[in-house]
PDB file of C-alpha atoms in Angstrom:
ATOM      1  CA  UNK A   3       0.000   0.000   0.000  1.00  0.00           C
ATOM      2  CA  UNK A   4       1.241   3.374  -0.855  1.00  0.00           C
ATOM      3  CA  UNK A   5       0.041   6.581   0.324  1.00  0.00           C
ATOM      4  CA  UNK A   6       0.725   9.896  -1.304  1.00  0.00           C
ATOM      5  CA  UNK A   7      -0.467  13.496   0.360  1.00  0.00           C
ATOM      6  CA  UNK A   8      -0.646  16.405  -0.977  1.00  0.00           C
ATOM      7  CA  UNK A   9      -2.384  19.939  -0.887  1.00  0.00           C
ATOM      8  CA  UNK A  10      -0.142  21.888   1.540  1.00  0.00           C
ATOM      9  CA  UNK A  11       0.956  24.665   1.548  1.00  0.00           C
ATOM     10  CA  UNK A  12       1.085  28.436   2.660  1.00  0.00           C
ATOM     11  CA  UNK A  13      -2.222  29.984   4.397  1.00  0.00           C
ATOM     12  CA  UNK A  14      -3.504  32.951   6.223  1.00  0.00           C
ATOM     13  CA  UNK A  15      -4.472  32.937   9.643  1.00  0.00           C
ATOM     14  CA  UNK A  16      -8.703  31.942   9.166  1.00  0.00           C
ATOM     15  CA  UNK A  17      -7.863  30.536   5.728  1.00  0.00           C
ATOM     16  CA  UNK A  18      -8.662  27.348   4.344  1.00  0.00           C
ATOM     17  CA  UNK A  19      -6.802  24.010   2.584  1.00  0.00           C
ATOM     18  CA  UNK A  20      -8.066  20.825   1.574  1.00  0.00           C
ATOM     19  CA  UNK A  21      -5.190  17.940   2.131  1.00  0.00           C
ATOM     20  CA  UNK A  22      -5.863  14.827  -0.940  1.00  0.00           C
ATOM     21  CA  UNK A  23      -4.543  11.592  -0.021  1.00  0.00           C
ATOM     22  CA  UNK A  24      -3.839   9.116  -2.540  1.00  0.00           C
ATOM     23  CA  UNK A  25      -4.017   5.540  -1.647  1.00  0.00           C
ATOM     24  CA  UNK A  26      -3.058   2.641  -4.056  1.00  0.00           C
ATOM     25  CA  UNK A  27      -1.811  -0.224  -3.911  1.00  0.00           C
ATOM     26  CA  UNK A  28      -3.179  -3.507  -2.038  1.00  0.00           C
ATOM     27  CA  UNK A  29      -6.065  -1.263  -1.011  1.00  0.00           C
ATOM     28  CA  UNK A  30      -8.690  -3.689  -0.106  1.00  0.00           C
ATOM     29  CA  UNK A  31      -9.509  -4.404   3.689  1.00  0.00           C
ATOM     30  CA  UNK A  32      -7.691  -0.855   4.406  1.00  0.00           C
ATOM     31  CA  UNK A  33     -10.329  -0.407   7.120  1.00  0.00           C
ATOM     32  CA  UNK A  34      -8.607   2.755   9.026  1.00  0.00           C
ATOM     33  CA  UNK A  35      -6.778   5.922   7.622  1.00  0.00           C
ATOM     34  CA  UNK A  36      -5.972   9.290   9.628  1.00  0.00           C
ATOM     35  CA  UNK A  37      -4.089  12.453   9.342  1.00  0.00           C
ATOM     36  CA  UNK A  38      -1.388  13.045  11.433  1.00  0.00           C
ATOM     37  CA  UNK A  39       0.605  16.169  12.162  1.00  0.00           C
ATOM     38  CA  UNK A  40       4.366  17.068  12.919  1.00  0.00           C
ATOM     39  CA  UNK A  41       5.403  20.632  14.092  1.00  0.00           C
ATOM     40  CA  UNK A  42       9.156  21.163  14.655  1.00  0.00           C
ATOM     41  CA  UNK A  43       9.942  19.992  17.764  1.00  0.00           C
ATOM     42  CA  UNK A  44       7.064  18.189  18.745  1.00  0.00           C
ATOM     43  CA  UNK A  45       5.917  14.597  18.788  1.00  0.00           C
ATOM     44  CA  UNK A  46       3.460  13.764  15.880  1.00  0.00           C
ATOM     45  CA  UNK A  47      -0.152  13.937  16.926  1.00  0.00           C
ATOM     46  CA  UNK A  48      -3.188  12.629  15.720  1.00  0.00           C
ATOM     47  CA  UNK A  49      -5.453  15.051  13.757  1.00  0.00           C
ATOM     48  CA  UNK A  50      -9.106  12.921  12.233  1.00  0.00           C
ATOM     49  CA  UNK A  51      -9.698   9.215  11.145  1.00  0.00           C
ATOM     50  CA  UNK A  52     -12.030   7.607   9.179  1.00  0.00           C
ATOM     51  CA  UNK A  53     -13.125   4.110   9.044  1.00  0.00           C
ATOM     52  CA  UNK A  54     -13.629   2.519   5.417  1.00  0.00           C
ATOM     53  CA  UNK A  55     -17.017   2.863   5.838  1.00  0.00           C
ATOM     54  CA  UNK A  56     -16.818   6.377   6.976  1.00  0.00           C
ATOM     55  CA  UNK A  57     -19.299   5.511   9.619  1.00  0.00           C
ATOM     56  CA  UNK A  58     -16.549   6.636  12.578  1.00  0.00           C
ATOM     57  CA  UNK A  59     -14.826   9.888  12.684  1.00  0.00           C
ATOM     58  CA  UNK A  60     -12.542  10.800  14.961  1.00  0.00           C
ATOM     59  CA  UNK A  61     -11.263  14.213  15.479  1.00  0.00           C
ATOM     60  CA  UNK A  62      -8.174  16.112  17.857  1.00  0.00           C
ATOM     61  CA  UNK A  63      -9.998  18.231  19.914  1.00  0.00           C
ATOM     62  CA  UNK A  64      -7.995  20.913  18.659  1.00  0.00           C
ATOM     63  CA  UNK A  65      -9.368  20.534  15.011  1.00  0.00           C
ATOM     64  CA  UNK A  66     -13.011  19.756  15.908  1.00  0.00           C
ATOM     65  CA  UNK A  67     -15.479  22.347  14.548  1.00  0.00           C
ATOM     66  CA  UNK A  68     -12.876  23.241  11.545  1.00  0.00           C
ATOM     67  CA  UNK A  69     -11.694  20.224   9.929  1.00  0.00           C
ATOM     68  CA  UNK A  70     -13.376  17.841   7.969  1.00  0.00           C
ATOM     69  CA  UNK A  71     -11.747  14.353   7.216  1.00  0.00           C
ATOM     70  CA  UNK A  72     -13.787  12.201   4.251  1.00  0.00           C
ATOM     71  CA  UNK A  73     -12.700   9.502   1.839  1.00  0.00           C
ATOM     72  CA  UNK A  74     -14.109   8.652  -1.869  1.00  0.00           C
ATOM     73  CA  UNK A  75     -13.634   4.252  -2.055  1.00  0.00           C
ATOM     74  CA  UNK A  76     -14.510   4.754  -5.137  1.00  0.00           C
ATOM     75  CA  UNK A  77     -10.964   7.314  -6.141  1.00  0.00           C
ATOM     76  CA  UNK A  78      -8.915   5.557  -2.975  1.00  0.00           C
ATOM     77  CA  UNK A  79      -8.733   9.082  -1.879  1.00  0.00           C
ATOM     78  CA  UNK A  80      -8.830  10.849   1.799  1.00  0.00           C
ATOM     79  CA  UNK A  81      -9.207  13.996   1.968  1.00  0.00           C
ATOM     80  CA  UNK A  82      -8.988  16.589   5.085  1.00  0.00           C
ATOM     81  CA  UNK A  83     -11.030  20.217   4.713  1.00  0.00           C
ATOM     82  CA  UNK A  84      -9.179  22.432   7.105  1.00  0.00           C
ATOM     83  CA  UNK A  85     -10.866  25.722   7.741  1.00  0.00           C
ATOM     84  CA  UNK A  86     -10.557  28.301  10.320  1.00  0.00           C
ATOM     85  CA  UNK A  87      -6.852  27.855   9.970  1.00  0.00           C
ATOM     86  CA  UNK A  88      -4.410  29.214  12.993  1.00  0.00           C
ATOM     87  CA  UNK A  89      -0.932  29.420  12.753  1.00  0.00           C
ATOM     88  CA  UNK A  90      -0.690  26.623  15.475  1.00  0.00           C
ATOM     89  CA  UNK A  91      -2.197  24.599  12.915  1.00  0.00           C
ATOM     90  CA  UNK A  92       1.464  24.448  11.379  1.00  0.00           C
ATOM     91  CA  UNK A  93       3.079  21.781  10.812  1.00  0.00           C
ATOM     92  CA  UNK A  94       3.791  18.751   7.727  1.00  0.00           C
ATOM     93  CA  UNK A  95       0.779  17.214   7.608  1.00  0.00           C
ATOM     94  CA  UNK A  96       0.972  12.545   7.046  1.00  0.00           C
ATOM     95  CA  UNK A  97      -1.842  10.607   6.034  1.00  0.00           C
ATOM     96  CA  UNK A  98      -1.248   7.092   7.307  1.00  0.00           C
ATOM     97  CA  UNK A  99      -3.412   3.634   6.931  1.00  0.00           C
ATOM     98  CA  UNK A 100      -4.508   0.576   8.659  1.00  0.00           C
ATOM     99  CA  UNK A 101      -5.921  -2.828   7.935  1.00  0.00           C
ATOM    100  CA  UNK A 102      -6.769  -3.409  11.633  1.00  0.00           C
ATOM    101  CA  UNK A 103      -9.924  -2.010  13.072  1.00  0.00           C
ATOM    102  CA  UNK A 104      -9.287   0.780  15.632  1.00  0.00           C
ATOM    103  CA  UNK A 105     -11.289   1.461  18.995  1.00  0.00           C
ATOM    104  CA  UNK A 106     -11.014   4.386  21.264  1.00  0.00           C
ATOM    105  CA  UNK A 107      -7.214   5.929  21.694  1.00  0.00           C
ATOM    106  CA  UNK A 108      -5.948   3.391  19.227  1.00  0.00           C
ATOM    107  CA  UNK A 109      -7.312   5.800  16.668  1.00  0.00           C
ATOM    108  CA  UNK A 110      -4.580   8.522  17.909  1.00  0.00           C
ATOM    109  CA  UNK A 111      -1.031   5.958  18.460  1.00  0.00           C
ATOM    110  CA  UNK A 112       0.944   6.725  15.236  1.00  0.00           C
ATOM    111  CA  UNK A 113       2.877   2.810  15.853  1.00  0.00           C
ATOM    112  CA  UNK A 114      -1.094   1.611  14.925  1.00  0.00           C
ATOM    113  CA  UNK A 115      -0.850   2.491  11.707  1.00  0.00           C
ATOM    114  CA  UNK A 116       1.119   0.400   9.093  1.00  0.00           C
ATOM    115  CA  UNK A 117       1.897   2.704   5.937  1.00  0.00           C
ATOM    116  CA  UNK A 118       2.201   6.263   5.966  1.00  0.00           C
ATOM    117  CA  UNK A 119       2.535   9.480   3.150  1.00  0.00           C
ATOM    118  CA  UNK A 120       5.653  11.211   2.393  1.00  0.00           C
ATOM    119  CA  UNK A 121       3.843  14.720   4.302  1.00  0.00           C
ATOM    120  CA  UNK A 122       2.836  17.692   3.037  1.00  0.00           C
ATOM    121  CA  UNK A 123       3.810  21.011   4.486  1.00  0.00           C
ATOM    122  CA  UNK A 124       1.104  23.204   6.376  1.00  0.00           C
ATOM    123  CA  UNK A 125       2.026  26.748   7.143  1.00  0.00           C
ATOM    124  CA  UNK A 126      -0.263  29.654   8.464  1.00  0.00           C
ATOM    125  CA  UNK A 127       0.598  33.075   8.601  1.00  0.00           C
ATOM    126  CA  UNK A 128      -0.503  35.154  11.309  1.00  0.00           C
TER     127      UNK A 128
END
């Protein structure tokens, strides 16, 4: 399985992005992907997941009320709306997949996810 993210990229404080995630690849049974973030010199944290039916959709507090994760099974895309934008919000942005189900905080541990995206760089402006 192969992941590729893009969309990134430089955004004024309350602006918008939409992150695409391509997945190919041995894509059947992929049941869980996310979007996780990196800001320099921080751990990477969870942002939104989304089950392959789309039916659960977990979200960072931090993000809830202004991002949006979805997928299309139809494109083996993922995509994440992020509006509201804040310049905390920077950092390279991963999309990362699973073939095991996920329940509760297994959603956010990054080592519970088996392939990951190259990242795509987030940056708002203040």
């Amino acid at each position: 399985v192969q992941l590729q993210a893009s969309g990134g990229g430089l955004v004024q404080d309350g602006g918008s992005l939409r992150l695409s995630c391509a997945v190919s690849g041995r894509t059947f049974g992929l049941y869980t992907t996310a979007w996780f973030r990196q800001a320099p010199g921080k751990e990477r944290e969870f942002v939104a997941g989304i089950s392959s039916s789309s039916g659960i959709v977990p979200y960072a507090d931090s993000v809830k009320g202004r991002f949006t994760i979805s997928r299309d099974n139809a494109k083996n895309m993922v995509y994440l709306q992020m509006n509201s934008l804040k310049p905390e919000d920077t950092a390279v942005y991963y999309c990362a997949g699973s073939y095991r189900r996920k329940v509760g905080s297994a959603w956010t541990r990054s080592d519970g996810y088996d392939y990951w995206g190259q990242g795509t760089q987030v940056t708002v402006s203040s």
